[in-house]
Coordinates of C-alpha atoms and ligand atoms in Angstrom, one line a residue:
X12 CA 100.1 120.8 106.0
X13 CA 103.0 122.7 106.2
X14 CA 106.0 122.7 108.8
X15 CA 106.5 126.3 108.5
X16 CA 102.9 127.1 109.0
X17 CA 102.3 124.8 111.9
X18 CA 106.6 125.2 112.8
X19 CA 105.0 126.2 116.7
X20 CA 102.3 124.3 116.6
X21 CA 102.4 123.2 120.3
X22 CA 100.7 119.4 119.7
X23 CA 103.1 119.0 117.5
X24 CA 105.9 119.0 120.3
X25 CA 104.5 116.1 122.0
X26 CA 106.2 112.9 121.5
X27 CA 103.7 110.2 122.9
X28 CA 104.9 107.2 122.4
X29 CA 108.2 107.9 123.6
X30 CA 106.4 109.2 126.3
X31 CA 105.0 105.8 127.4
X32 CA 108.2 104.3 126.9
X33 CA 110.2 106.3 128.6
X34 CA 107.9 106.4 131.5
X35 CA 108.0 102.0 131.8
X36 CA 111.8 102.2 131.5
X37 CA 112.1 104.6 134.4
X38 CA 109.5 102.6 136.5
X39 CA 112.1 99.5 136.6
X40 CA 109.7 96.8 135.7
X41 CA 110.1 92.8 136.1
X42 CA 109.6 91.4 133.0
X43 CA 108.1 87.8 132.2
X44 CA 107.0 88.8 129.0
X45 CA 109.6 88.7 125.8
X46 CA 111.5 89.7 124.5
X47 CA 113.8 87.6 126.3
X48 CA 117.0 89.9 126.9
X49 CA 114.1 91.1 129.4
X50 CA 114.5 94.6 129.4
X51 CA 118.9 94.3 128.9
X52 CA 118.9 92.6 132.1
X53 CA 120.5 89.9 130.3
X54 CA 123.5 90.6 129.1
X55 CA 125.3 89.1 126.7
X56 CA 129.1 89.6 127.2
X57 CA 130.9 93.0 128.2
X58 CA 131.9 94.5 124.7
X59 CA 128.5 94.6 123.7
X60 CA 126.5 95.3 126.5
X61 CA 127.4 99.4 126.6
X62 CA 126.0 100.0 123.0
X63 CA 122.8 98.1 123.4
X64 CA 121.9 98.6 127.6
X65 CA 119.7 102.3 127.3
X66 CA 118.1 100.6 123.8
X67 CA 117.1 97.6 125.1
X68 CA 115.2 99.7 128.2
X69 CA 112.9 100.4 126.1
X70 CA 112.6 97.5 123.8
X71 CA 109.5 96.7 125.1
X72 CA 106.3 94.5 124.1
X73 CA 102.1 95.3 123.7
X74 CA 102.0 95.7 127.7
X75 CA 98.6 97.2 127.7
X76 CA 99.8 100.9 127.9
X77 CA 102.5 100.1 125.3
X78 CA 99.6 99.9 123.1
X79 CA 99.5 97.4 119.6
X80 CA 100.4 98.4 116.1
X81 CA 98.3 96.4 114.5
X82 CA 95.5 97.9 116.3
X83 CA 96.2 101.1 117.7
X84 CA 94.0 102.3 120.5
X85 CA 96.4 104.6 123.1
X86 CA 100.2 106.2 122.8
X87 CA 100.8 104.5 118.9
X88 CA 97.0 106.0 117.8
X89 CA 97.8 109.3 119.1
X90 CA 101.6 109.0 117.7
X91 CA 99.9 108.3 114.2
X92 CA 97.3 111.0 114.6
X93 CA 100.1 113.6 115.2
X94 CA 102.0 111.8 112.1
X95 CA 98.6 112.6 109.8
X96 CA 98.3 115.7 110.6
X97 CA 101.9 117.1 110.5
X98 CA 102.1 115.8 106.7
X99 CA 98.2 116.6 106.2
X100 CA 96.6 113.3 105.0
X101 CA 93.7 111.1 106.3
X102 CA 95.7 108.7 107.9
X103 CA 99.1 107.5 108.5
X104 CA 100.8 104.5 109.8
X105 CA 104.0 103.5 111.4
X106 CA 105.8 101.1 109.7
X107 CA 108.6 98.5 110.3
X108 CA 110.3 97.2 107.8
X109 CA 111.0 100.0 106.1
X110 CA 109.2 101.3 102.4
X111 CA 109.7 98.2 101.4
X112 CA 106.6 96.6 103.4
X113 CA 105.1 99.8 102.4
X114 CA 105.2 99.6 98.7
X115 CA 104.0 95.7 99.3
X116 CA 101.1 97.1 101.6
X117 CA 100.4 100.1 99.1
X118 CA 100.1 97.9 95.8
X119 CA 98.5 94.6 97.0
X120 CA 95.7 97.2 98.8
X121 CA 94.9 99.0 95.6
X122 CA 95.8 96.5 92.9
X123 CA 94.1 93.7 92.1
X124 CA 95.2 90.7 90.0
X125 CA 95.6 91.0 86.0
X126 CA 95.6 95.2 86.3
X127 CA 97.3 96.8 84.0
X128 CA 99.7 99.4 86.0
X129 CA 101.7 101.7 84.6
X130 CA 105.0 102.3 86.7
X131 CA 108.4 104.3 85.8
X132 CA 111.3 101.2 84.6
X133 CA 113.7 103.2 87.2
X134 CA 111.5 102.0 90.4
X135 CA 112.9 99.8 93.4
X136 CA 112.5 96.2 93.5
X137 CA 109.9 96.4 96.1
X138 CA 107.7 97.8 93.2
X139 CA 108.4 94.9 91.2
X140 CA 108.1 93.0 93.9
X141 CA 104.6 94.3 94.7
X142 CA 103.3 94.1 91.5
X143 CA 104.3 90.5 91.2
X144 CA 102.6 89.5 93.9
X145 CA 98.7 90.8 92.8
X146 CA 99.9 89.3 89.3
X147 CA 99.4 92.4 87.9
X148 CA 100.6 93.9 84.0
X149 CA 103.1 96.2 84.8
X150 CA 103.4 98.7 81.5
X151 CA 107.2 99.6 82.1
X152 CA 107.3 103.7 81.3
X153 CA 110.4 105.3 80.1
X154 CA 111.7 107.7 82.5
X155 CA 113.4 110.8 81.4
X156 CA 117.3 110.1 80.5
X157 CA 120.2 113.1 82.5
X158 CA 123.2 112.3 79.7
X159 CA 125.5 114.1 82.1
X160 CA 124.5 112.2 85.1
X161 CA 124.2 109.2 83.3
X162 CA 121.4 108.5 85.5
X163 CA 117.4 108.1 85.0
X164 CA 115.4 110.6 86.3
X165 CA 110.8 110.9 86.4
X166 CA 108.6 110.2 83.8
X167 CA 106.8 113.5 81.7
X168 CA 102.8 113.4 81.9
X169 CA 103.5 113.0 77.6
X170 CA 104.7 109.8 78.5
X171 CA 101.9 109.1 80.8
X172 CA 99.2 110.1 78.2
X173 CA 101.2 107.9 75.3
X174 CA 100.7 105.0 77.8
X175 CA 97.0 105.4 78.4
X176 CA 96.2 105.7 74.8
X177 CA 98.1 102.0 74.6
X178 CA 96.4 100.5 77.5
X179 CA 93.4 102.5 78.2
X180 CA 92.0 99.9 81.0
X181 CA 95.3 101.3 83.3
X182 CA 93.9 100.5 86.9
X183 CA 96.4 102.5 88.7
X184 CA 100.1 104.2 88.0
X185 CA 102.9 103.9 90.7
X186 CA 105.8 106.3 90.6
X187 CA 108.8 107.3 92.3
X188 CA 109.5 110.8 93.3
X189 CA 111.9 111.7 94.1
X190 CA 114.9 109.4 92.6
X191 CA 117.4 108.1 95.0
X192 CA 119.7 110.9 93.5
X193 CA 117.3 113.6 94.5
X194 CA 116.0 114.6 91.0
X195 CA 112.4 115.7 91.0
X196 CA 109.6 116.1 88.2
X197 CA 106.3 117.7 88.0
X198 CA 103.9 115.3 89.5
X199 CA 100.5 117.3 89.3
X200 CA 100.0 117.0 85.9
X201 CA 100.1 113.4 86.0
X202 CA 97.9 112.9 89.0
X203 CA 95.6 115.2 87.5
X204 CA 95.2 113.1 84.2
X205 CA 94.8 110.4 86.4
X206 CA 92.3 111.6 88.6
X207 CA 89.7 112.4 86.2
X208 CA 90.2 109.2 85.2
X209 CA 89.5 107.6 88.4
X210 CA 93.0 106.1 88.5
X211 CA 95.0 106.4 91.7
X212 CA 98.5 107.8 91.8
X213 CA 100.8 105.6 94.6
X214 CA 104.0 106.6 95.5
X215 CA 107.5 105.6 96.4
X216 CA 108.9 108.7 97.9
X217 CA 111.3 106.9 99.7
X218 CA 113.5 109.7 99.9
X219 CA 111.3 112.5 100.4
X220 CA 110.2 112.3 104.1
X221 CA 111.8 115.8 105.0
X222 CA 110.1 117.5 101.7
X223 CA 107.8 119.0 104.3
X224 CA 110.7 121.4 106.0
X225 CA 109.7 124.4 104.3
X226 CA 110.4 125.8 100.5
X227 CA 114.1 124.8 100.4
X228 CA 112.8 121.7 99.9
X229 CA 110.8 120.3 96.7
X230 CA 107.1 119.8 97.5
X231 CA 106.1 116.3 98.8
X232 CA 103.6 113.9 96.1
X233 CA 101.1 114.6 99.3
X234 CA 100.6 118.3 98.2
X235 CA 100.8 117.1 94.9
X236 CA 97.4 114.9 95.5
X237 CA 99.2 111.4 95.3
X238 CA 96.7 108.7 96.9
X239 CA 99.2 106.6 98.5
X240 CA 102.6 107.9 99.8
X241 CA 105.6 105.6 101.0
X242 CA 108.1 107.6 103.0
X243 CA 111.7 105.5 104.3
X244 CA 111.8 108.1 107.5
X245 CA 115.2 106.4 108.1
X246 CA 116.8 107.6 105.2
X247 CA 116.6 111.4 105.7
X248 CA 114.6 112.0 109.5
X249 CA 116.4 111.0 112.4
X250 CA 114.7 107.7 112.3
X251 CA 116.1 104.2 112.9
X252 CA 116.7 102.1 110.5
X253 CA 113.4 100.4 108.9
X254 CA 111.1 103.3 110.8
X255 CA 109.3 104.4 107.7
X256 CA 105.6 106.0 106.7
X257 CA 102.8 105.4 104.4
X258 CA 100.6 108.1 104.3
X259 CA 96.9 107.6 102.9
X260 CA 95.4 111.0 101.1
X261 CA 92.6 109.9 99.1
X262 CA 88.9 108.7 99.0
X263 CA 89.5 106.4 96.1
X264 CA 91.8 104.1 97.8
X265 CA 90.6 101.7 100.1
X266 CA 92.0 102.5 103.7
X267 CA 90.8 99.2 105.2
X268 CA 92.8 97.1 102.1
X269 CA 95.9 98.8 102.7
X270 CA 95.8 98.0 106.5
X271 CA 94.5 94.4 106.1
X272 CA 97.9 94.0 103.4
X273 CA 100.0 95.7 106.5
X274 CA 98.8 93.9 109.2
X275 CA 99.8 90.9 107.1
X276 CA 102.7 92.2 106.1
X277 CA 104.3 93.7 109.2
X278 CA 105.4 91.8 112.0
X279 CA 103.6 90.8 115.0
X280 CA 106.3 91.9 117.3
X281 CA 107.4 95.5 115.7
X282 CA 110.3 97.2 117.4
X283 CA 109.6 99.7 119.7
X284 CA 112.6 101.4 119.5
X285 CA 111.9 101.8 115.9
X286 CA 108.5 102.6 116.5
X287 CA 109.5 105.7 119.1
X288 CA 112.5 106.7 117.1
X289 CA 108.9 107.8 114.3
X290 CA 107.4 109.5 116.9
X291 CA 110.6 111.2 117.7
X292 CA 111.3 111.6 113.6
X293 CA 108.1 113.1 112.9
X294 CA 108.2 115.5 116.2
X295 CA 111.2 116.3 114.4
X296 CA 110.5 117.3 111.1
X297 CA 107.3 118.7 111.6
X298 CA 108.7 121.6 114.6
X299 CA 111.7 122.3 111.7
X300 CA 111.4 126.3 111.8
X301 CA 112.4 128.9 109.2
X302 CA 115.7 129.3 110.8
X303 CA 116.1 125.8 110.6
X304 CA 116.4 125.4 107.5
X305 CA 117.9 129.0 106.9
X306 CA 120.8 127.6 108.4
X307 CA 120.9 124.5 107.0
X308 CA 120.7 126.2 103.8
X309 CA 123.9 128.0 104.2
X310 CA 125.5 125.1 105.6
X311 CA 125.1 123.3 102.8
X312 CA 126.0 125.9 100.3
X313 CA 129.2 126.6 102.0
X314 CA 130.1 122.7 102.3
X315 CA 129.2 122.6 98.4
X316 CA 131.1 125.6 97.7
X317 CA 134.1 124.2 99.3
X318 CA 133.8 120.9 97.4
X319 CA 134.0 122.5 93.9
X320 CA 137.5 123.7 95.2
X321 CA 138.9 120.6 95.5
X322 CA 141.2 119.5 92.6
X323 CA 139.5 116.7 90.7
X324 CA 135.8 116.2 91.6
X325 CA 132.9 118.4 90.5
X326 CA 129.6 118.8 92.1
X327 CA 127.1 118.0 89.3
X328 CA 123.4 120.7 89.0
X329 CA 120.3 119.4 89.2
X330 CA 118.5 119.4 86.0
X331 CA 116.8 122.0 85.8
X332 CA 118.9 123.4 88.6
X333 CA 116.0 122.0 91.2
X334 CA 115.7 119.1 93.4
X335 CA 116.7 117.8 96.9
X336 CA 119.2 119.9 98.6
X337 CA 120.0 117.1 101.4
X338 CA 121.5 114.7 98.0
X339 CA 124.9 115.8 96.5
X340 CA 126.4 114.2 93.4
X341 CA 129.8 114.5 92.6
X342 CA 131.8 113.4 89.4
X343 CA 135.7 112.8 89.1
X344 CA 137.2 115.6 86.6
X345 CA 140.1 113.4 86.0
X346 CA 138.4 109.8 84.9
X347 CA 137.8 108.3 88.2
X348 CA 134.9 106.4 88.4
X349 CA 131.9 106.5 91.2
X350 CA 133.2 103.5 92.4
X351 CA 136.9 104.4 92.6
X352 CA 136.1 107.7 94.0
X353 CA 134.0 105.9 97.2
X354 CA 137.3 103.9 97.6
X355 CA 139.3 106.7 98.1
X356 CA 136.7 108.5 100.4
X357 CA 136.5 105.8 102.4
X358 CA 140.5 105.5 103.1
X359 CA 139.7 108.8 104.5
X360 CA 137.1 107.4 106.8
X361 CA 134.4 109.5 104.7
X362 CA 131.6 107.0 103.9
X363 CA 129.2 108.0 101.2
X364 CA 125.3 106.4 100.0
X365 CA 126.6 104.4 96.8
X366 CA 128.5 104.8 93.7
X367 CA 128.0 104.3 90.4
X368 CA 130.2 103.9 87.2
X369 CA 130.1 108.3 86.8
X370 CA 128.7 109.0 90.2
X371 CA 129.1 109.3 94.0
X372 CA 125.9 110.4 96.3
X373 CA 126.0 112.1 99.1
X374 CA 123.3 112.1 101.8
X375 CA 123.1 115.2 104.4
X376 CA 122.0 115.5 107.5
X377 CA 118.7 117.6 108.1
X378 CA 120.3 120.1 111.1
X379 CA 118.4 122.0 112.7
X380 CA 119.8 126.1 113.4
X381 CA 123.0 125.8 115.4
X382 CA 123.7 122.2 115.2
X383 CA 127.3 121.4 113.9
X384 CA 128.1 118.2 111.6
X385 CA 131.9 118.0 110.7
X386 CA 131.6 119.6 107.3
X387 CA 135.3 121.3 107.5
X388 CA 136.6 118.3 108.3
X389 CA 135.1 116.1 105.5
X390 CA 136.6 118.6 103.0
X391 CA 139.9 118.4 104.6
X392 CA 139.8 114.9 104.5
X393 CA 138.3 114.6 100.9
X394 CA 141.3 116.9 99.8
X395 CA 143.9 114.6 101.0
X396 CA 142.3 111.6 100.1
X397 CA 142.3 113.1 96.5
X398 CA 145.8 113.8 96.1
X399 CA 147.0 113.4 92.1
X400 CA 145.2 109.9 91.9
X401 CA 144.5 109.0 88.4
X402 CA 142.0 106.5 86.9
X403 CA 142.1 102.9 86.5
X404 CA 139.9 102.7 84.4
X405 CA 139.6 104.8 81.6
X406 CA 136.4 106.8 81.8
X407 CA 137.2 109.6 79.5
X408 CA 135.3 109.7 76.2
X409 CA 132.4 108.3 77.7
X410 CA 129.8 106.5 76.2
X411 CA 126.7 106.3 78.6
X412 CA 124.6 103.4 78.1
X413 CA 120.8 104.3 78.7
X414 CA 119.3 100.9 79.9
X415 CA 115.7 102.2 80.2
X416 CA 115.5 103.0 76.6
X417 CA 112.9 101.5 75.0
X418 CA 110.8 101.6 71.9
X419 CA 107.7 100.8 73.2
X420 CA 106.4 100.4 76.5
X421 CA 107.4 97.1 77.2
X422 CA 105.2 94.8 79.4
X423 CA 105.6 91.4 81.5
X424 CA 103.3 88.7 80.9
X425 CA 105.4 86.3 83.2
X426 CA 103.2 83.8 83.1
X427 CA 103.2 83.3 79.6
X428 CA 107.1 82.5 79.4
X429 CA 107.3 81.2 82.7
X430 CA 106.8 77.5 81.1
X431 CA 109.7 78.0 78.9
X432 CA 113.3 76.2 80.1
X433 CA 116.0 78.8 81.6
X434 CA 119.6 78.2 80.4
X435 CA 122.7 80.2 80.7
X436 CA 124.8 82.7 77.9
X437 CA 127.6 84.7 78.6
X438 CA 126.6 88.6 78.4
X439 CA 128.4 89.5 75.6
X440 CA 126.1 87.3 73.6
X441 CA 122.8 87.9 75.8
X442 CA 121.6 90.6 73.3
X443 CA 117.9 89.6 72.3
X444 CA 117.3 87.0 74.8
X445 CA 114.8 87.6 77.6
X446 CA 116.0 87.3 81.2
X447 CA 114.9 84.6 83.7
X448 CA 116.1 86.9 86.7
X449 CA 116.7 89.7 88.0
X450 CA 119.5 91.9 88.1
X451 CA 119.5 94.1 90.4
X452 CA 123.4 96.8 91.2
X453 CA 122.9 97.2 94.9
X454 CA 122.7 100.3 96.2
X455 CA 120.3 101.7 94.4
X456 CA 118.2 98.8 94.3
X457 CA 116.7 99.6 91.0
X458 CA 116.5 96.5 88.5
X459 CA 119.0 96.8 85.3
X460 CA 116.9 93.6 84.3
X461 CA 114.3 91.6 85.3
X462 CA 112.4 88.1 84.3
X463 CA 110.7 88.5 80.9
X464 CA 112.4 91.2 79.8
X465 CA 114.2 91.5 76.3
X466 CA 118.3 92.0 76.4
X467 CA 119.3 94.9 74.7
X468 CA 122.5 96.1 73.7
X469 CA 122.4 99.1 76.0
X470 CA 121.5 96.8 78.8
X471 CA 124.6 94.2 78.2
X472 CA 126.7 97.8 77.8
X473 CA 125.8 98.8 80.8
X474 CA 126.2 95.1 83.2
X475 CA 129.8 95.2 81.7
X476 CA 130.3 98.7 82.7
X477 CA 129.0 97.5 86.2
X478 CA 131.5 94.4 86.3
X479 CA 134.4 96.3 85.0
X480 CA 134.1 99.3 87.5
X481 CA 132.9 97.6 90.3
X482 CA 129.5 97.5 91.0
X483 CA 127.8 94.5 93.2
X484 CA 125.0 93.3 92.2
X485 CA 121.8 91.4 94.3
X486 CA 120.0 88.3 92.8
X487 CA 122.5 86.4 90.2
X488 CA 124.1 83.9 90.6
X489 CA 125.5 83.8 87.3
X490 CA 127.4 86.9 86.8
X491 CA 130.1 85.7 89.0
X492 CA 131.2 84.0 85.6
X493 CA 129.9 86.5 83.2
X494 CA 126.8 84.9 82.9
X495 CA 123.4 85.7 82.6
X496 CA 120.3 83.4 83.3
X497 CA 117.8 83.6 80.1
X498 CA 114.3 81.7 78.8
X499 CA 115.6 79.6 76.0
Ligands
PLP21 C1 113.3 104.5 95.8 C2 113.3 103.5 96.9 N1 112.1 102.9 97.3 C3 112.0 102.0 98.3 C4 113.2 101.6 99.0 C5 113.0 100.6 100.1 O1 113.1 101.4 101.3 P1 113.5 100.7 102.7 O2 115.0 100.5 102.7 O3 113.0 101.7 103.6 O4 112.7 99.4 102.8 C6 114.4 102.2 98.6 C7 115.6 101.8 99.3 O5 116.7 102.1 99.0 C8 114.5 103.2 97.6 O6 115.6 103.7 97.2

């Protein structure tokens, strides 16, 4: 593995599935197969028809040298092969609908019903979700706390070890690495207690599909001997949206399981425009020289140099001054919140990943050498966008409600309160109740509650933090009237 290694490794150049595509386009075939804009030839009115006409060329179907996802023989076999061995694993699949189906496929093919699993409280819903589904135990584990950021971060192999003394029968742990805002822990200690344990490591690195573009990055879970490994290529490859990876990298996993969950899981008609846009992602990232990422390197330090200038904001250090250079985090020095600062960035036609009350994120683009991305002008704008605005909402002596923090590892045994009736209080007197629901500040997708969980102080902090500087929130329809649903 390695892009730098393998950076002119000739296969790696070959795009084959694009290939095939490319080729049926250019041969102007009559469809009477779907999908039924039949290769754009149907259009649908003027104003549309330029953005989608060269897409829908090749938005083809399993003709037989299109090949079939779900059971690869020709241009989508040799597409994954090249995938496997750019990131060095066993096997690799394309995949869909995003890490999402991933992290369903990933779980219900390793984890089987009643397992205890230990997984970090800081994951996305599709963990949750997961886990639900195989009626597993999750044992919720503390992640580390960043004060300044005011953001969760990984959990230490401490943590890990407290955990196993409690629940000793753990059947499998599934982490996140790295966190939607970049951060990064050290996940080889942890997979190595696991692993002469027997216990498989799965995880969610969502946000890590470029970590393999050389030592400016932080080392992919792969190289860290992670079993299972969910990649969202979409998020930071040139991938369409939804084109994602799961990567398999480990004996004690059950290849066939995880592909019978994503053959279930996954479509019967995936896009192939989504599938290509993989092969194209993956040709991508895995020809990304030394120069590449030289130059991206000083890109990015110069854009971040240039941001610290501007009157008011503040580019916030990784803890530990390491983790994902394509994430930047930037505070208000003057009391604006995350959300207000988005606001104004957007009046200025900059548009960022997601706020929160103390934060905006920033996602970069992976250039290659040469390539230019309006940097300049994203500072110039920022600057003006800026101006001498103050906060409405008063931020300064802040007090920053840690809702992970728990005494003990807490666990869900839904299906013991799941008989109980579900009412409604108003947050402010939800403290000690346990939520029917889940609540979910959208982006980042990660759960502030969910069901069976006991309310905590810090929790009903940090919902009316939420409310009052603007978060939105997925899956209540009660908090609309400052309400949260609860087992009575
Ligand atoms: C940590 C994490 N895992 C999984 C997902 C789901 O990924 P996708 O959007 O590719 O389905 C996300 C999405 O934001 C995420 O942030």
């Amino acid at each position: 593995m390695g892009i730098l290694e393998n950076g002119d490794n000739m296969e790696q150049y070959q795009t084959p599935l694009f290939d095939v595509l490319k080729k049926h386009s250019e041969q102007q075939p009559i469809s009477f197969h779907v999908p039924g804009h039949k290769n754009g030839y149907i259009h649908w009115d003027r104003k549309s028809e330029p953005f989608y006409r060269d897409v829908l060329s090749i938005d083809a179907t399993e003709l037989t040298h299109l090949d079939d996802l779900h059971s690869p023989e020709g241009a989508i076999l040799e597409a994954e092969n090249l995938l496997a061995a750019a990131y060095g694993v066993q096997k690799s699949y394309f995949l869909v609908n995003g890490s999402t189906v991933g992290n369903l496929a990933m779980i219900m093919g390793v984890i089987q019903e009643g397992d205890i699993v230990f997984t970090q409280r800081n994951c996305h819903k599709s963990i949750l979700n997961g886990l639900q589904l195989t009626k597993a135990t999750p044992v919720l584990l503390e992640p580390e706390y960043h004060q300044q950021w005011g953001v969760a971060g990984g959990v230490t192999v401490k943590t890990v070890k407290e955990a196993y003394e409690a629940f000793p029968h753990c059947k499998a742990i599934v982490l996140t690495y790295p966190t939607y805002y970049g951060m990064v822990y050290e996940l080889t200690p942890i997979i190595e207690f696991a692993h002469e344990r027997n216990i498989p490591v799965l995880i969610d690195e969502a946000h890590g599909a470029h970590f393999i573009g050389g030592d400016y990055y932080p080392d992919s879970a792969i190289k860290a001997g992670a079993d299972v490994v969910v990649q969202s290529a979409h998020k930071t490859l040139p991938a369409m949206t939804m084109g994602s990876f799961l990567h398999i990298n480990s004996t004690l996993v059950s290849t066939k399981q995880i592909n019978h969950y994503l053959r279930i899981l996954q479509s019967s008609s995936p896009s192939y425009p989504i599938m290509a846009s993989l092969d194209l992602a993956r040709h991508y990232i895995a020809t990304y020289k030394l120069e590449d990422q030289r130059y991206l390197e000083s890109m990015i330090s110069s854009f971040k140099g240039k941001l610290n200038e501007i009157n008011g904001i503040t580019v916030l250090t990784y803890p530990g001054s390491f983790g994902d250079p394509l994430k930047i985090t930037i505070q208000s020095t003057t009391g604006l919140s995350g959300f207000e600062l988005q606001e104004l960035f957007e009046t200025a036609g900059v548009y960022t990943e997601l706020a929160d009350p103390y934060n905006l994120l920033l996602i970069l683009p992976l250039l290659k050498k040469d390539a230019f991305y309006p940097f300049d002008e994203a500072v110039q704008r920022i600057r003006k966008a800026l101006g001498t605005k103050n906060s409405a909402v008063e931020m300064g002596n802040r007090h920053i409600p840690n809702y992970f923090k728990k005494n003990t590892f807490s666990t869900l045994y839904l299906d013991q309160i799941q008989q109980k009736s579900i009412g409604t209080v108003p947050i402010e007197q939800s403290e000690g109740y346990i939520c029917a629901e889940s609540i979910i500040p959208y982006p980042p997708g990660i759960p502030i509650l969910i069901p069976g969980e006991e309310i905590t102080k810090e929790i009903v902090e940090s919902i009316l933090l939420l409310l009052e500087t603007g978060g939105r929130f997925q899956g209540s329809s009660e908090l609309i009237n400052r309400k949260i649903n609860v087992f009575k």
